[in-house]
Coordinates of C-alpha atoms in Angstrom, one line a residue:
M1 CA 3.6 -17.0 -26.3
I2 CA 0.4 -18.4 -28.1
R3 CA 1.2 -21.8 -26.4
S4 CA 1.1 -20.0 -22.9
F5 CA -2.0 -18.2 -23.8
F6 CA -3.8 -21.5 -24.8
A7 CA -2.7 -23.3 -21.5
Y8 CA -5.5 -20.8 -19.7
Y9 CA -8.2 -22.7 -21.6
K10 CA -7.4 -25.8 -19.8
P11 CA -9.9 -25.4 -16.9
Y12 CA -12.6 -24.3 -19.3
K13 CA -12.4 -27.2 -21.9
K14 CA -16.3 -27.8 -21.9
L15 CA -17.2 -24.1 -21.8
F16 CA -14.7 -23.7 -24.9
L17 CA -15.9 -26.7 -26.8
L18 CA -19.5 -25.4 -26.4
D19 CA -18.9 -22.0 -27.7
F20 CA -16.7 -23.1 -30.5
S21 CA -19.0 -25.9 -31.6
C22 CA -22.0 -23.4 -31.7
A23 CA -20.1 -20.9 -33.6
V24 CA -19.0 -23.5 -36.2
L25 CA -22.5 -24.7 -36.6
L26 CA -23.7 -21.0 -37.0
A27 CA -21.0 -20.4 -39.7
L28 CA -22.1 -23.8 -41.6
L29 CA -25.9 -22.6 -41.4
E30 CA -24.9 -19.6 -42.9
L31 CA -23.4 -21.2 -45.8
I32 CA -26.7 -23.3 -46.3
F33 CA -28.9 -20.3 -47.0
P34 CA -27.4 -19.3 -50.3
V35 CA -27.8 -22.8 -51.6
A36 CA -31.4 -23.0 -50.4
V37 CA -32.1 -19.6 -52.2
N38 CA -30.7 -21.3 -55.1
Q39 CA -33.0 -24.4 -55.0
A40 CA -35.9 -22.2 -54.3
I41 CA -35.5 -20.0 -57.3
D42 CA -34.4 -22.6 -59.8
R43 CA -36.8 -25.6 -58.6
L44 CA -39.4 -24.6 -56.3
L45 CA -40.6 -21.2 -58.3
P46 CA -41.0 -22.9 -61.7
G47 CA -43.1 -25.7 -59.9
R48 CA -45.5 -23.0 -58.4
D49 CA -46.3 -25.5 -55.5
W50 CA -47.3 -23.1 -52.7
S51 CA -47.5 -25.7 -50.3
I52 CA -43.9 -26.9 -51.0
I53 CA -42.5 -23.4 -50.7
L54 CA -44.3 -22.9 -47.3
L55 CA -42.9 -26.2 -46.1
A56 CA -39.4 -25.1 -47.3
S57 CA -39.8 -21.7 -45.6
A58 CA -40.8 -23.6 -42.3
G59 CA -37.5 -25.6 -42.6
L60 CA -35.5 -22.3 -42.9
L61 CA -37.5 -20.8 -40.0
F62 CA -36.4 -23.6 -37.9
F63 CA -32.8 -23.2 -38.8
Y64 CA -33.3 -19.3 -37.9
V65 CA -34.7 -20.4 -34.7
L66 CA -31.8 -22.8 -33.9
N67 CA -29.3 -20.1 -35.3
T68 CA -30.8 -17.6 -32.8
I69 CA -30.3 -19.8 -29.8
M70 CA -26.8 -20.7 -30.7
H71 CA -26.1 -16.9 -31.2
Y72 CA -27.1 -16.5 -27.6
V73 CA -24.8 -19.2 -26.5
V74 CA -21.9 -17.8 -28.4
T75 CA -22.5 -14.3 -27.3
Y76 CA -23.1 -15.0 -23.4
W77 CA -21.2 -18.5 -22.7
G78 CA -18.5 -17.3 -25.2
H79 CA -17.9 -14.1 -23.3
M80 CA -18.0 -16.0 -20.0
L81 CA -15.2 -18.1 -21.3
G82 CA -13.2 -15.0 -22.0
I83 CA -13.8 -13.3 -18.6
N84 CA -13.1 -16.4 -16.8
I85 CA -9.6 -16.5 -18.5
E86 CA -9.0 -12.7 -17.8
T87 CA -10.1 -13.2 -14.3
D88 CA -7.6 -16.1 -13.9
I89 CA -4.7 -14.2 -15.4
R90 CA -5.4 -11.3 -13.0
Q91 CA -5.6 -13.3 -10.2
E92 CA -2.3 -15.0 -11.1
L93 CA -0.7 -11.8 -11.7
F94 CA -1.8 -10.2 -8.3
E95 CA -0.5 -13.2 -6.4
H96 CA 2.9 -13.2 -8.4
I97 CA 3.2 -9.5 -7.3
Q98 CA 2.3 -10.3 -3.9
R99 CA 5.3 -12.8 -3.5
Q100 CA 7.8 -10.3 -4.7
S101 CA 10.7 -9.1 -2.4
F102 CA 10.8 -5.4 -1.3
H103 CA 13.7 -5.0 -4.1
F104 CA 10.8 -5.6 -6.7
F105 CA 8.7 -2.6 -5.2
D106 CA 11.7 -0.4 -4.7
N107 CA 12.2 -0.6 -8.8
H108 CA 8.4 -0.7 -9.7
K109 CA 6.1 2.2 -9.6
T110 CA 2.6 1.4 -8.1
G111 CA 0.8 3.1 -11.1
H112 CA 2.7 0.8 -13.6
L113 CA 1.8 -2.2 -11.5
L114 CA -2.1 -1.1 -11.4
S115 CA -2.0 -0.8 -15.4
R116 CA -0.7 -4.4 -15.6
L117 CA -3.4 -5.7 -13.4
T118 CA -6.2 -3.5 -15.1
T119 CA -5.7 -1.8 -18.5
D120 CA -3.4 -4.3 -20.1
L121 CA -5.7 -7.1 -19.4
F122 CA -9.0 -5.4 -20.5
D123 CA -8.9 -6.9 -24.0
I124 CA -7.4 -10.4 -23.0
G125 CA -11.0 -11.5 -22.4
E126 CA -12.1 -10.6 -25.7
T127 CA -9.2 -12.1 -27.4
A128 CA -9.6 -15.3 -25.4
H129 CA -13.3 -15.5 -26.6
H130 CA -13.0 -14.2 -30.2
G131 CA -9.3 -15.2 -30.8
P132 CA -9.2 -18.8 -31.9
E133 CA -13.1 -18.9 -32.8
D134 CA -13.3 -16.1 -35.3
L135 CA -10.0 -16.9 -36.8
F136 CA -11.2 -20.6 -37.4
I137 CA -14.6 -19.5 -38.5
A138 CA -13.2 -16.9 -40.8
L139 CA -11.0 -19.6 -42.6
M140 CA -13.8 -21.9 -42.6
S141 CA -16.4 -19.4 -44.1
L142 CA -13.9 -18.3 -46.5
F143 CA -13.0 -21.7 -48.0
G144 CA -16.5 -22.9 -47.5
A145 CA -18.0 -20.1 -49.6
F146 CA -15.2 -20.6 -52.2
F147 CA -16.1 -24.3 -52.4
L148 CA -19.8 -23.8 -52.8
M149 CA -18.8 -20.9 -55.5
L150 CA -16.7 -23.7 -57.2
T151 CA -19.7 -25.9 -57.3
I152 CA -21.9 -23.3 -58.9
N153 CA -19.3 -21.9 -61.5
W154 CA -15.5 -22.6 -61.2
K155 CA -14.5 -19.8 -63.6
L156 CA -16.4 -17.2 -61.7
A157 CA -15.4 -18.5 -58.4
C158 CA -11.5 -18.4 -59.4
M159 CA -12.0 -15.1 -60.8
T160 CA -13.5 -13.7 -57.7
F161 CA -10.8 -15.5 -55.4
I162 CA -7.9 -13.4 -57.3
L163 CA -8.2 -10.2 -54.9
V164 CA -7.9 -12.2 -51.8
P165 CA -4.3 -12.5 -51.7
I166 CA -3.6 -8.8 -52.0
L167 CA -5.9 -8.3 -49.1
G168 CA -4.1 -10.8 -47.1
V169 CA -0.8 -8.9 -47.6
F170 CA -2.7 -5.7 -46.3
I171 CA -4.0 -7.5 -43.3
I172 CA -0.5 -8.7 -42.2
L173 CA 1.1 -5.3 -42.8
F174 CA -1.6 -3.5 -40.5
N175 CA -1.4 -6.2 -37.9
L176 CA 2.2 -5.8 -37.6
K177 CA 1.6 -1.8 -37.2
M178 CA -1.2 -2.2 -34.8
T179 CA 0.7 -4.5 -32.6
H180 CA 3.5 -1.9 -32.1
A181 CA 0.9 1.2 -31.7
T182 CA -1.0 -0.7 -29.1
D183 CA 2.2 -1.7 -27.2
R184 CA 3.2 2.1 -27.2
I185 CA -0.4 3.1 -26.0
Y186 CA -0.2 0.6 -22.9
Q187 CA 3.5 2.0 -22.0
D188 CA 1.9 5.7 -22.2
I189 CA -1.2 4.3 -20.1
A190 CA 1.1 3.0 -17.4
V191 CA 3.0 6.4 -17.2
F192 CA -0.2 8.3 -17.2
N193 CA -1.5 6.1 -14.4
A194 CA 1.7 6.3 -12.3
N195 CA 1.6 10.3 -12.7
V196 CA -2.1 10.5 -12.0
E197 CA -1.7 8.3 -8.8
N198 CA 1.3 10.7 -7.5
A199 CA -0.8 13.9 -8.1
I200 CA -3.9 12.7 -6.5
G201 CA -2.1 10.8 -3.8
G202 CA 0.0 13.4 -2.8
I203 CA -2.7 16.3 -3.1
R204 CA -2.1 17.6 0.3
V205 CA 1.8 18.2 -0.7
V206 CA 0.5 19.8 -4.1
Q207 CA -1.6 22.2 -2.2
A208 CA 0.7 23.1 0.6
F209 CA 3.3 24.0 -2.0
S210 CA 0.7 25.7 -4.3
N211 CA 1.9 23.5 -7.2
E212 CA -1.5 22.9 -9.0
R213 CA -0.3 24.7 -12.0
H214 CA 2.9 22.6 -12.4
E215 CA 0.7 19.3 -11.9
R216 CA -1.8 20.5 -14.5
H217 CA 0.9 21.2 -16.9
Q218 CA 2.2 17.5 -16.0
F219 CA -1.0 16.0 -16.6
Y220 CA -1.5 18.0 -19.7
E221 CA 1.8 16.8 -21.3
N222 CA 1.1 13.2 -20.2
N223 CA -2.6 13.4 -21.5
K224 CA -1.2 14.7 -24.8
L225 CA 1.2 12.0 -25.3
Y226 CA -1.6 9.4 -24.6
R227 CA -3.7 11.2 -27.1
K228 CA -1.0 11.0 -29.8
A229 CA -0.5 7.4 -29.3
K230 CA -4.2 6.6 -29.5
L231 CA -4.5 8.8 -32.6
S232 CA -1.5 6.8 -34.0
S233 CA -3.4 3.4 -33.5
Y234 CA -6.7 4.9 -35.0
K235 CA -5.0 6.2 -38.1
I236 CA -3.4 2.7 -38.7
M237 CA -7.1 1.2 -37.9
A238 CA -8.9 3.7 -40.2
T239 CA -6.4 3.0 -43.2
S240 CA -6.9 -0.6 -42.6
I241 CA -10.6 -0.5 -42.3
T242 CA -11.1 1.8 -45.4
T243 CA -8.6 -0.4 -47.5
N244 CA -10.4 -3.6 -46.8
Y245 CA -13.8 -1.8 -47.3
F246 CA -12.7 -0.8 -50.9
F247 CA -11.2 -4.3 -51.7
M248 CA -14.4 -6.1 -50.2
R249 CA -16.7 -3.9 -52.4
L250 CA -14.5 -4.5 -55.3
I251 CA -15.1 -8.2 -55.0
T252 CA -18.8 -7.6 -54.6
L253 CA -18.6 -5.5 -57.9
F254 CA -16.6 -7.7 -59.7
T255 CA -19.0 -10.7 -59.1
L256 CA -21.9 -8.7 -60.1
V257 CA -20.5 -7.6 -63.3
S258 CA -18.9 -11.1 -64.1
G259 CA -21.9 -12.8 -63.1
S260 CA -24.1 -10.7 -65.3
W261 CA -21.6 -11.6 -68.1
F262 CA -22.2 -15.4 -67.4
V263 CA -26.0 -15.2 -67.0
I264 CA -26.3 -13.2 -70.5
H265 CA -24.1 -16.4 -72.1
G266 CA -26.2 -18.8 -70.5
E267 CA -23.5 -20.2 -68.0
L268 CA -25.4 -19.2 -65.0
S269 CA -29.2 -19.7 -64.1
A270 CA -31.1 -16.8 -62.3
G271 CA -30.9 -18.8 -58.8
Q272 CA -27.4 -19.7 -59.5
F273 CA -26.5 -16.0 -60.0
V274 CA -28.4 -15.0 -56.8
A275 CA -26.8 -17.6 -54.9
F276 CA -23.4 -16.5 -56.0
L277 CA -24.1 -13.0 -55.0
L278 CA -24.9 -14.1 -51.4
L279 CA -22.0 -16.5 -51.4
S280 CA -19.8 -13.7 -52.5
N281 CA -21.1 -11.6 -49.6
L282 CA -20.5 -14.4 -47.4
F283 CA -16.9 -14.9 -48.8
V284 CA -16.1 -11.0 -47.7
Q285 CA -17.6 -11.5 -44.3
P286 CA -14.5 -13.6 -43.0
I287 CA -12.4 -10.9 -44.5
E288 CA -14.4 -8.5 -42.4
K289 CA -13.6 -10.6 -39.3
F290 CA -9.8 -10.5 -40.1
N291 CA -10.3 -6.7 -40.0
A292 CA -11.8 -7.2 -36.4
I293 CA -9.0 -9.6 -35.5
I294 CA -6.6 -7.0 -36.7
E295 CA -8.0 -4.6 -34.1
L296 CA -8.4 -7.1 -31.4
Y297 CA -5.2 -9.5 -31.5
P298 CA -2.7 -6.7 -31.1
K299 CA -4.4 -5.1 -28.1
G300 CA -5.0 -8.7 -26.3
F301 CA -1.6 -9.9 -27.3
A302 CA 0.3 -6.8 -26.3
G303 CA -1.3 -6.8 -22.8
F304 CA -0.5 -10.6 -22.6
K305 CA 3.2 -10.0 -23.6
R306 CA 3.5 -7.6 -21.0
F307 CA 1.9 -10.0 -18.4
L308 CA 4.3 -12.6 -19.3
K309 CA 7.2 -10.0 -19.1
L310 CA 6.2 -9.2 -15.5
K311 CA 5.8 -12.9 -14.9
Q312 CA 9.3 -13.6 -15.7
S313 CA 10.4 -11.4 -12.9
A314 CA 10.7 -14.4 -10.5
P315 CA 10.3 -13.7 -6.7
E316 CA 13.8 -13.2 -5.3
I317 CA 12.6 -14.6 -1.8
V318 CA 10.8 -18.0 -1.8
N319 CA 10.4 -21.0 0.6
R320 CA 13.1 -23.5 0.6
E321 CA 12.1 -27.1 -0.6
N322 CA 11.6 -28.4 2.9
A323 CA 10.5 -25.1 4.5
R324 CA 8.6 -25.8 7.9
D325 CA 5.8 -23.9 9.9
I326 CA 6.9 -22.5 13.2
L327 CA 4.3 -23.3 15.9
S328 CA 5.8 -21.3 18.7
I329 CA 9.3 -19.6 19.1
A330 CA 11.1 -18.3 22.3
G331 CA 12.7 -15.4 20.5
R332 CA 16.6 -16.0 20.5
I333 CA 18.2 -14.3 17.4
D334 CA 21.5 -14.8 16.2
Y335 CA 23.3 -12.8 13.1
C336 CA 26.1 -14.8 12.1
K337 CA 28.6 -13.1 9.5
V338 CA 25.7 -11.4 7.8
S339 CA 26.5 -9.2 4.9
F340 CA 24.1 -7.3 2.6
G341 CA 24.1 -4.8 -0.3
Y342 CA 21.3 -3.4 -2.2
E343 CA 21.1 -4.7 -5.8
G344 CA 25.1 -5.4 -6.0
K345 CA 25.8 -1.8 -4.8
R346 CA 28.2 -0.9 -2.0
Q347 CA 27.6 -3.5 1.1
V348 CA 25.4 -1.9 3.7
L349 CA 26.4 -4.6 6.3
Q350 CA 29.6 -6.5 6.2
S351 CA 30.1 -9.8 8.3
V352 CA 27.8 -8.6 11.2
D353 CA 27.9 -10.8 14.3
L354 CA 25.0 -10.3 16.7
H355 CA 23.3 -12.3 19.4
I356 CA 20.0 -11.4 21.0
R357 CA 18.6 -13.3 24.0
P358 CA 14.8 -14.4 24.2
G359 CA 12.8 -11.5 25.7
E360 CA 15.6 -9.1 25.4
T361 CA 15.2 -5.4 24.3
V362 CA 17.8 -4.2 21.9
A363 CA 17.9 -0.6 20.5
F364 CA 19.7 0.4 17.5
V365 CA 21.2 3.7 17.2
G366 CA 23.7 5.6 14.7
P367 CA 23.8 7.8 11.8
T368 CA 21.4 7.9 8.8
G369 CA 22.3 5.1 6.3
A370 CA 24.4 3.0 8.5
G371 CA 22.2 0.0 8.3
K372 CA 20.0 -0.1 11.3
T373 CA 16.6 -0.7 9.5
T374 CA 18.5 -3.2 7.2
I375 CA 19.4 -5.3 10.0
C376 CA 15.8 -5.5 11.1
S377 CA 14.6 -5.9 7.7
L378 CA 16.7 -8.9 7.0
L379 CA 14.8 -10.8 10.0
P380 CA 11.5 -11.2 8.4
R381 CA 13.2 -11.6 5.2
F382 CA 12.0 -8.8 3.3
Y383 CA 15.4 -8.7 1.9
E384 CA 17.8 -11.7 1.6
V385 CA 21.2 -11.7 3.1
S386 CA 24.1 -11.7 0.6
S387 CA 26.2 -14.0 2.7
G388 CA 26.0 -15.5 6.3
K389 CA 22.8 -16.4 8.0
I390 CA 20.3 -15.5 10.4
L391 CA 19.1 -17.9 13.1
I392 CA 15.8 -17.9 15.3
D393 CA 16.1 -20.3 18.2
G394 CA 19.0 -21.8 16.5
I395 CA 17.2 -22.5 13.1
D396 CA 18.2 -20.6 9.9
I397 CA 15.2 -18.3 9.1
R398 CA 15.3 -19.6 5.5
D399 CA 14.3 -23.1 6.9
F400 CA 11.0 -21.5 8.0
K401 CA 8.1 -20.8 5.5
L402 CA 7.8 -17.1 4.9
S403 CA 4.2 -17.0 6.1
S404 CA 5.0 -18.6 9.3
L405 CA 8.2 -16.5 9.9
R406 CA 6.4 -13.3 9.4
R407 CA 3.6 -14.4 11.4
H408 CA 5.8 -14.4 14.5
I409 CA 7.3 -11.1 13.8
G410 CA 5.6 -7.8 14.4
L411 CA 6.5 -4.3 12.9
V412 CA 5.5 -1.1 14.0
Q413 CA 6.9 2.0 11.8
Q414 CA 6.9 5.5 12.0
D415 CA 4.9 5.7 8.8
V416 CA 1.7 3.9 9.6
F417 CA -0.3 2.5 6.8
L418 CA -4.0 2.1 7.4
F419 CA -6.7 1.0 4.8
S420 CA -9.5 3.1 3.9
G421 CA -12.2 1.1 5.7
T422 CA -13.3 1.3 9.4
L423 CA -11.5 1.4 12.5
R424 CA -12.7 -2.1 13.3
E425 CA -11.2 -3.6 9.9
N426 CA -7.8 -1.8 10.5
V427 CA -7.4 -3.2 13.9
A428 CA -8.8 -6.7 12.9
Y429 CA -6.0 -6.9 10.2
G430 CA -3.9 -8.2 12.9
K431 CA -6.2 -11.3 13.3
L432 CA -8.7 -11.4 10.6
D433 CA -11.2 -13.4 12.6
A434 CA -10.9 -11.4 15.8
T435 CA -14.2 -10.9 17.7
D436 CA -15.5 -7.5 19.2
E437 CA -14.2 -8.5 22.7
E438 CA -10.6 -9.1 21.4
I439 CA -10.7 -5.8 19.3
W440 CA -11.8 -3.7 22.4
R441 CA -9.3 -5.5 24.7
V442 CA -6.5 -4.5 22.2
I443 CA -7.8 -1.2 21.9
R444 CA -7.6 -0.5 25.6
L445 CA -4.2 -1.9 25.8
A446 CA -3.1 0.6 23.2
R447 CA -5.0 3.3 25.1
L448 CA -7.2 4.2 22.1
D449 CA -10.5 3.3 23.9
D450 CA -11.6 6.9 24.8
T451 CA -11.0 8.1 21.3
V452 CA -13.1 5.3 19.7
K453 CA -16.0 5.9 22.3
N454 CA -15.9 9.6 21.1
M455 CA -16.2 8.8 17.6
P456 CA -19.6 9.1 15.9
D457 CA -19.9 5.4 14.7
G458 CA -17.4 3.9 17.4
L459 CA -15.5 0.9 15.7
D460 CA -17.5 1.5 12.5
T461 CA -16.1 5.0 12.0
V462 CA -14.6 5.1 8.4
I463 CA -11.1 6.7 8.8
G464 CA -10.6 7.7 5.0
E465 CA -7.8 6.8 2.7
R466 CA -4.6 6.0 4.7
G467 CA -6.3 7.2 7.9
V468 CA -6.4 10.8 6.8
K469 CA -9.2 11.4 9.3
L470 CA -7.2 10.5 12.3
S471 CA -4.3 12.6 13.9
G472 CA -0.7 11.1 13.9
G473 CA -0.9 9.7 17.5
Q474 CA -4.2 7.9 17.0
K475 CA -2.8 6.4 13.8
Q476 CA 0.1 5.1 15.8
R477 CA -2.3 3.9 18.7
L478 CA -4.3 2.0 15.9
S479 CA -1.3 0.5 14.6
I480 CA -0.1 -0.8 18.2
A481 CA -3.6 -2.1 18.9
R482 CA -3.3 -4.0 15.5
M483 CA 0.1 -5.5 16.7
F484 CA -1.4 -6.5 20.0
L485 CA -4.0 -8.4 18.4
K486 CA -1.5 -10.3 16.2
D487 CA 0.5 -11.0 19.4
P488 CA 4.1 -11.6 17.7
S489 CA 6.9 -13.2 19.6
I490 CA 9.5 -11.0 18.2
L491 CA 8.8 -7.1 17.9
I492 CA 10.4 -4.6 15.5
L493 CA 9.7 -0.9 16.3
D494 CA 11.2 1.3 13.6
E495 CA 11.3 5.0 14.6
A496 CA 7.8 4.2 15.9
T497 CA 7.4 7.6 17.7
S498 CA 9.8 10.0 16.1
A499 CA 7.2 11.9 14.3
L500 CA 5.1 12.7 17.4
D501 CA 5.0 15.6 19.8
T502 CA 6.7 15.0 23.2
E503 CA 3.2 14.5 25.1
T504 CA 1.9 12.0 22.6
E505 CA 5.3 10.3 22.4
A506 CA 5.3 9.7 26.1
A507 CA 1.6 8.3 26.1
I508 CA 2.4 6.0 23.2
Q509 CA 5.8 4.9 24.6
Q510 CA 3.8 3.3 27.6
S511 CA 1.7 1.4 25.2
L512 CA 4.8 0.3 23.3
E513 CA 6.4 -0.7 26.6
Q514 CA 3.4 -2.7 27.4
L515 CA 3.3 -4.3 23.9
S516 CA 7.2 -5.0 24.3
K517 CA 6.7 -7.0 27.7
E518 CA 7.9 -10.8 27.5
R519 CA 8.8 -10.2 23.8
T520 CA 12.3 -9.9 22.1
T521 CA 12.2 -6.4 20.9
L522 CA 14.0 -4.6 18.4
I523 CA 14.0 -0.8 18.5
I524 CA 15.5 1.6 15.8
A525 CA 15.6 5.0 17.2
H526 CA 16.9 8.5 16.8
R527 CA 15.5 10.2 20.0
L528 CA 18.0 8.5 22.5
A529 CA 15.8 9.5 25.5
T530 CA 13.2 7.0 24.2
I531 CA 15.5 3.9 24.6
K532 CA 17.5 4.5 27.8
N533 CA 15.9 1.6 29.5
A534 CA 16.6 -0.7 26.7
D535 CA 18.6 -4.0 28.0
R536 CA 21.1 -3.3 25.5
I537 CA 21.9 -0.3 23.1
I538 CA 23.9 -1.2 19.7
V539 CA 25.7 1.6 18.3
V540 CA 25.7 1.0 14.3
T541 CA 27.8 3.0 11.9
E542 CA 29.1 2.3 8.4
Q543 CA 31.9 0.4 9.7
G544 CA 29.4 -2.1 11.5
I545 CA 28.6 -2.4 15.0
A546 CA 30.8 0.1 16.9
E547 CA 29.6 -0.4 20.4
Q548 CA 27.0 -2.1 22.6
G549 CA 26.0 -2.0 26.2
T550 CA 23.3 -0.3 28.5
H551 CA 22.6 3.4 28.5
E552 CA 25.0 4.0 31.5
Q553 CA 27.8 1.8 30.1
L554 CA 27.8 3.5 26.8
L555 CA 28.1 7.1 28.4
K556 CA 30.8 5.9 30.4
Q557 CA 32.8 4.8 27.4
K558 CA 32.8 8.3 25.9
G559 CA 32.5 6.9 22.5
V560 CA 30.1 7.3 19.6
Y561 CA 26.9 6.8 21.8
S562 CA 28.1 9.3 24.3
R563 CA 28.8 12.0 21.6
L564 CA 25.3 11.3 19.9
Y565 CA 23.7 11.8 23.4
E566 CA 25.5 14.9 24.3
S567 CA 24.7 16.5 21.0
Q568 CA 21.1 15.6 21.4
F569 CA 20.9 16.8 24.9
A570 CA 22.6 20.2 23.9
M571 CA 19.8 20.6 21.3
N572 CA 16.9 20.0 23.7
I573 CA 18.5 22.7 26.0

């Protein structure tokens, strides 16, 4: 894990060297100060030469100015190094999540993924900056101060060092406890975020069912668990800090008492005693740094550990080694002996054979759970077939680059997802570099132009989160306009009008028919009246493809389709 972490320093070698060098020089100059005080007291003061004392003070002032500059470099450029690494890790994680298949998102809550991208990485920047730097400087200062103390009085130095191993044992124990506590906190934050996202994202459902009290109770319980985890970590931290504080002050007191004894017995001069006291303070400062590291390391590495764990979930659907781009496609689709099951469960599709001609409109009907949506979801490789293959224009879809394949396939669903920006931004998502002229053209094709003109800010009207300020019909038209702009060769309409009233559905049906012209179109529908004009209707059951033909042919067969149609017609009466 540490090797993986240090790999992120590679692009910033120069920045790391600048920060690390300044930090080391700072620590060395701090060690020089007690020696300078020793010389000033024992040599300069007895000579009573004021000019030399002033000259020595000017030399120290120069070093302080140099220290100040290096402090700025370490504080600003060091944190820049940390935030650069944190940003790179976050970017890498986001791109990794984007490459995942639908299976991945079926099994991971959005709130948990948000925690991975935000909270888990908050302390990584600080760990990247202070981690190697503080650890190295603490060790260097500890042994540097000890070495200088040895040169002054080796007996007193060895006596002072006795307490350090005891402190080291405490530091290691607290570090292990803090790592466990921090990991627990991150898990609780992930659950907390997921529940808050559900409660706020579903606020309309919450209020519609008058379940505010239930959600408040849920929030209270989750908030309490999070508080408990935080208090547990603070308890460990408080014990660690107070234990270390006591031992460090014990070291200082021990040095003061023992040093006084050596001065009284003539084994230490006044200057050496003062220098030794200053060095003993420098000696305990690294221990204080270790204390800070105890608090910081577990947070940073717990987040990094969770990052690595998520990174280990390799995308199920990736480009083949020699995958190619598709410049244009005619739209012939062939399902050859295709089988599929979700995560090794019961097979939803079993050896499906299906052949669709270029420009043909094919509708899929049948009972819920029979596999209609699955057949269509396999075409853009949202899921991967268990066996068999799917061909477009005679070429296995796995031989195409994913981005290229999906660029030529358009999907209009019943549940339209809109971004919280403006109308213009949502339509232009179909073609990010679209001009206003192109946007207005597709808005007219989707019969949304009158709606846009009546809005206060026209195309720049903000539609709210997930298009909450638009009606169901307006959302659907907007998604159709977006698809017109994408201009795919193959179109999938997944229950695109089933949630709309009859009048709105009839209007949008005309837009969809316009969108479907000269494209290979796959329609998933429950309302059979909307697909009567399809070139071919395919009836899908749990046993596979049961029937196929035109609306009239299937009615004459008096089979599954005929019974479905008659039951819907009877319900409408």
